[in-house]
């Protein structure tokens, strides 16, 4: 006769007894024995396990957990806004298609609980590092129809203005870069502080008033999204559009040999961009350069969008980059004058108090 003292059960042979020692029921009764508690039966232990699993599932799928997107939310308002978003609707559609495909392929198979938890963890980690779309706000969960509406929303609701917007050449690329910086890198746009998640960095920028872009013309971070050639004194927009060069440029090219280090290659078209701004295309694109399109067919979508955004900025009260610099200089001058006045007033009060506290004077003695 083989028995287990902790569980108070008997076995027919030693193999069955060794198998019992490896069960969770036996370990649970051992812990109860150490705590001087009576053992529980196998049926009671199984009921405890089932109830604990049910509580875990209830806590996981709560009112602030999205099963379709596999995301947790800290507040009810954030969860409600997420349900209205376009990403949530797409996630629900993908989940429905995935469940339908699994039912068609393997109708009787049920995935294990551990595998499901691993998949949940991987998806949640991917969502936390997901970049913000160009149509989504960088500071709140608001979703717009297009990029122009998104820039307009950020300007009105968060006072976010794109610096030097008159020289902006790639609005979509700039918004995608900022979305990756906030969504994937979790970095503040102003102080460059890195936090734990996207919600944390958005809350930080909103609370601290860092809803502005730390832009410096000497920095190369945003150089790919701007084109300052129109501000050059010798820039000719019409000739640059047609790919022509002036006589002075031709003479300069004939007289001096251009160093290869100053020649740039355009990534999109493969054209050579000379220091004068002229572009030299490849002979394989000769049939394109020979085309003579009507002016009505020539569309520059990025320039049109930038012009519309500049008009909206001016309607709000934006006076351009020069106006911003002028206002900053005036504010700095006023602050300096106020500091000087405070110092003078403090010195006068200090001198007045020193004269008032002096109540003894040196006696004057006259010698005859």
PDB file of C-alpha atoms in Angstrom, residues 154-287:
ATOM      1  CA  UNK A 154      -3.404  70.745 -34.480  1.00  0.00           C
ATOM      2  CA  UNK A 155      -3.113  74.499 -35.148  1.00  0.00           C
ATOM      3  CA  UNK A 156      -6.507  75.368 -33.624  1.00  0.00           C
ATOM      4  CA  UNK A 157      -6.628  72.865 -30.747  1.00  0.00           C
ATOM      5  CA  UNK A 158      -2.947  72.600 -29.756  1.00  0.00           C
ATOM      6  CA  UNK A 159      -1.352  75.784 -31.256  1.00  0.00           C
ATOM      7  CA  UNK A 160       1.018  73.650 -33.334  1.00  0.00           C
ATOM      8  CA  UNK A 161       2.404  75.581 -36.316  1.00  0.00           C
ATOM      9  CA  UNK A 162       4.873  74.224 -38.875  1.00  0.00           C
ATOM     10  CA  UNK A 163       7.893  76.582 -38.997  1.00  0.00           C
ATOM     11  CA  UNK A 164       8.934  78.092 -42.358  1.00  0.00           C
ATOM     12  CA  UNK A 165       5.879  76.573 -44.001  1.00  0.00           C
ATOM     13  CA  UNK A 166       6.378  78.770 -47.072  1.00  0.00           C
ATOM     14  CA  UNK A 167       9.521  76.727 -47.874  1.00  0.00           C
ATOM     15  CA  UNK A 168       7.978  73.320 -47.038  1.00  0.00           C
ATOM     16  CA  UNK A 169       8.269  70.872 -49.951  1.00  0.00           C
ATOM     17  CA  UNK A 170       7.150  67.528 -48.448  1.00  0.00           C
ATOM     18  CA  UNK A 171       4.228  67.855 -46.043  1.00  0.00           C
ATOM     19  CA  UNK A 172       3.417  64.125 -45.967  1.00  0.00           C
ATOM     20  CA  UNK A 173       7.029  63.143 -45.313  1.00  0.00           C
ATOM     21  CA  UNK A 174       7.295  65.627 -42.441  1.00  0.00           C
ATOM     22  CA  UNK A 175       4.094  64.350 -40.788  1.00  0.00           C
ATOM     23  CA  UNK A 176       5.215  60.722 -41.209  1.00  0.00           C
ATOM     24  CA  UNK A 177       8.597  61.522 -39.627  1.00  0.00           C
ATOM     25  CA  UNK A 178       6.995  63.329 -36.667  1.00  0.00           C
ATOM     26  CA  UNK A 179       4.466  60.473 -36.263  1.00  0.00           C
ATOM     27  CA  UNK A 180       7.292  57.931 -36.106  1.00  0.00           C
ATOM     28  CA  UNK A 181       9.200  60.112 -33.655  1.00  0.00           C
ATOM     29  CA  UNK A 182       6.219  60.342 -31.277  1.00  0.00           C
ATOM     30  CA  UNK A 183       4.592  56.933 -31.874  1.00  0.00           C
ATOM     31  CA  UNK A 184       7.617  54.650 -32.301  1.00  0.00           C
ATOM     32  CA  UNK A 185      10.336  56.568 -30.480  1.00  0.00           C
ATOM     33  CA  UNK A 186       8.099  58.122 -27.752  1.00  0.00           C
ATOM     34  CA  UNK A 187      10.139  61.349 -27.935  1.00  0.00           C
ATOM     35  CA  UNK A 188       8.878  64.858 -27.162  1.00  0.00           C
ATOM     36  CA  UNK A 189       8.987  67.215 -30.166  1.00  0.00           C
ATOM     37  CA  UNK A 190      10.318  70.152 -28.123  1.00  0.00           C
ATOM     38  CA  UNK A 191      12.562  68.905 -25.294  1.00  0.00           C
ATOM     39  CA  UNK A 192      13.430  65.524 -26.937  1.00  0.00           C
ATOM     40  CA  UNK A 193      12.605  63.683 -23.690  1.00  0.00           C
ATOM     41  CA  UNK A 194      11.888  59.967 -24.175  1.00  0.00           C
ATOM     42  CA  UNK A 195       9.043  58.358 -22.219  1.00  0.00           C
ATOM     43  CA  UNK A 196       7.595  54.871 -21.873  1.00  0.00           C
ATOM     44  CA  UNK A 197       4.657  54.941 -24.335  1.00  0.00           C
ATOM     45  CA  UNK A 198       2.819  57.098 -26.856  1.00  0.00           C
ATOM     46  CA  UNK A 199       0.089  58.156 -24.405  1.00  0.00           C
ATOM     47  CA  UNK A 200       2.732  59.265 -21.901  1.00  0.00           C
ATOM     48  CA  UNK A 201       4.612  61.472 -24.369  1.00  0.00           C
ATOM     49  CA  UNK A 202       1.338  62.977 -25.659  1.00  0.00           C
ATOM     50  CA  UNK A 203       0.256  63.794 -22.093  1.00  0.00           C
ATOM     51  CA  UNK A 204       3.707  65.271 -21.406  1.00  0.00           C
ATOM     52  CA  UNK A 205       3.585  67.568 -24.453  1.00  0.00           C
ATOM     53  CA  UNK A 206       0.033  68.704 -23.654  1.00  0.00           C
ATOM     54  CA  UNK A 207       0.682  69.379 -19.945  1.00  0.00           C
ATOM     55  CA  UNK A 208       4.048  71.108 -20.409  1.00  0.00           C
ATOM     56  CA  UNK A 209       2.969  73.166 -23.424  1.00  0.00           C
ATOM     57  CA  UNK A 210       5.523  71.407 -25.661  1.00  0.00           C
ATOM     58  CA  UNK A 211       3.110  71.267 -28.613  1.00  0.00           C
ATOM     59  CA  UNK A 212       5.625  72.945 -30.915  1.00  0.00           C
ATOM     60  CA  UNK A 213       8.481  71.837 -33.114  1.00  0.00           C
ATOM     61  CA  UNK A 214      12.093  72.384 -32.019  1.00  0.00           C
ATOM     62  CA  UNK A 215      13.312  73.564 -35.419  1.00  0.00           C
ATOM     63  CA  UNK A 216      16.759  74.985 -36.172  1.00  0.00           C
ATOM     64  CA  UNK A 217      17.822  75.880 -39.712  1.00  0.00           C
ATOM     65  CA  UNK A 218      21.408  74.881 -38.923  1.00  0.00           C
ATOM     66  CA  UNK A 219      20.254  71.376 -37.968  1.00  0.00           C
ATOM     67  CA  UNK A 220      20.030  68.634 -40.617  1.00  0.00           C
ATOM     68  CA  UNK A 221      17.083  66.817 -39.006  1.00  0.00           C
ATOM     69  CA  UNK A 222      14.375  68.354 -41.234  1.00  0.00           C
ATOM     70  CA  UNK A 223      16.487  69.301 -44.258  1.00  0.00           C
ATOM     71  CA  UNK A 224      14.835  66.650 -46.460  1.00  0.00           C
ATOM     72  CA  UNK A 225      11.400  68.269 -46.080  1.00  0.00           C
ATOM     73  CA  UNK A 226      12.311  71.895 -46.940  1.00  0.00           C
ATOM     74  CA  UNK A 227      13.486  73.682 -50.051  1.00  0.00           C
ATOM     75  CA  UNK A 228      15.033  77.130 -49.467  1.00  0.00           C
ATOM     76  CA  UNK A 229      16.186  77.708 -53.048  1.00  0.00           C
ATOM     77  CA  UNK A 230      13.342  80.167 -53.657  1.00  0.00           C
ATOM     78  CA  UNK A 231      14.923  82.496 -51.050  1.00  0.00           C
ATOM     79  CA  UNK A 232      18.220  82.719 -52.982  1.00  0.00           C
ATOM     80  CA  UNK A 233      18.750  86.048 -54.819  1.00  0.00           C
ATOM     81  CA  UNK A 234      19.685  84.366 -58.151  1.00  0.00           C
ATOM     82  CA  UNK A 235      16.872  81.807 -58.099  1.00  0.00           C
ATOM     83  CA  UNK A 236      14.602  81.671 -61.186  1.00  0.00           C
ATOM     84  CA  UNK A 237      11.524  79.550 -60.522  1.00  0.00           C
ATOM     85  CA  UNK A 238      10.312  79.287 -64.119  1.00  0.00           C
ATOM     86  CA  UNK A 239      13.700  78.213 -65.433  1.00  0.00           C
ATOM     87  CA  UNK A 240      14.122  75.727 -62.626  1.00  0.00           C
ATOM     88  CA  UNK A 241      10.718  74.221 -63.452  1.00  0.00           C
ATOM     89  CA  UNK A 242      11.614  73.837 -67.148  1.00  0.00           C
ATOM     90  CA  UNK A 243      15.108  72.582 -66.345  1.00  0.00           C
ATOM     91  CA  UNK A 244      16.802  75.548 -68.120  1.00  0.00           C
ATOM     92  CA  UNK A 245      19.746  77.611 -66.910  1.00  0.00           C
ATOM     93  CA  UNK A 246      20.680  81.249 -67.387  1.00  0.00           C
ATOM     94  CA  UNK A 247      23.508  82.544 -69.574  1.00  0.00           C
ATOM     95  CA  UNK A 248      25.594  83.348 -66.529  1.00  0.00           C
ATOM     96  CA  UNK A 249      25.230  79.759 -65.326  1.00  0.00           C
ATOM     97  CA  UNK A 250      26.244  78.445 -68.759  1.00  0.00           C
ATOM     98  CA  UNK A 251      29.291  80.698 -68.872  1.00  0.00           C
ATOM     99  CA  UNK A 252      30.241  79.693 -65.337  1.00  0.00           C
ATOM    100  CA  UNK A 253      29.933  76.035 -66.292  1.00  0.00           C
ATOM    101  CA  UNK A 254      32.126  76.591 -69.350  1.00  0.00           C
ATOM    102  CA  UNK A 255      34.799  78.534 -67.484  1.00  0.00           C
ATOM    103  CA  UNK A 256      35.109  76.436 -64.329  1.00  0.00           C
ATOM    104  CA  UNK A 257      34.924  72.715 -63.871  1.00  0.00           C
ATOM    105  CA  UNK A 258      32.376  71.623 -61.287  1.00  0.00           C
ATOM    106  CA  UNK A 259      33.717  69.410 -58.551  1.00  0.00           C
ATOM    107  CA  UNK A 260      31.837  66.080 -58.254  1.00  0.00           C
ATOM    108  CA  UNK A 261      31.456  66.600 -54.490  1.00  0.00           C
ATOM    109  CA  UNK A 262      29.077  69.559 -55.089  1.00  0.00           C
ATOM    110  CA  UNK A 263      26.787  67.637 -57.475  1.00  0.00           C
ATOM    111  CA  UNK A 264      23.698  66.050 -55.917  1.00  0.00           C
ATOM    112  CA  UNK A 265      21.571  63.218 -57.271  1.00  0.00           C
ATOM    113  CA  UNK A 266      17.800  63.402 -56.843  1.00  0.00           C
ATOM    114  CA  UNK A 267      16.446  60.227 -55.214  1.00  0.00           C
ATOM    115  CA  UNK A 268      13.079  60.172 -57.015  1.00  0.00           C
ATOM    116  CA  UNK A 269      14.099  61.012 -60.616  1.00  0.00           C
ATOM    117  CA  UNK A 270      17.849  60.299 -60.677  1.00  0.00           C
ATOM    118  CA  UNK A 271      18.634  63.792 -62.016  1.00  0.00           C
ATOM    119  CA  UNK A 272      21.919  65.602 -61.329  1.00  0.00           C
ATOM    120  CA  UNK A 273      21.372  68.822 -59.364  1.00  0.00           C
ATOM    121  CA  UNK A 274      24.154  71.335 -60.066  1.00  0.00           C
ATOM    122  CA  UNK A 275      25.229  74.030 -57.548  1.00  0.00           C
ATOM    123  CA  UNK A 276      23.419  76.643 -59.656  1.00  0.00           C
ATOM    124  CA  UNK A 277      20.148  74.733 -59.237  1.00  0.00           C
ATOM    125  CA  UNK A 278      19.944  73.445 -62.807  1.00  0.00           C
ATOM    126  CA  UNK A 279      18.959  69.804 -63.295  1.00  0.00           C
ATOM    127  CA  UNK A 280      20.476  67.418 -65.828  1.00  0.00           C
ATOM    128  CA  UNK A 281      18.351  64.416 -66.707  1.00  0.00           C
ATOM    129  CA  UNK A 282      19.356  60.996 -68.016  1.00  0.00           C
ATOM    130  CA  UNK A 283      19.077  60.206 -71.707  1.00  0.00           C
ATOM    131  CA  UNK A 284      16.765  57.274 -70.958  1.00  0.00           C
ATOM    132  CA  UNK A 285      14.093  59.840 -69.940  1.00  0.00           C
ATOM    133  CA  UNK A 286      14.447  61.852 -73.121  1.00  0.00           C
ATOM    134  CA  UNK A 287      10.944  60.952 -74.321  1.00  0.00           C
TER     135      UNK A 287
END
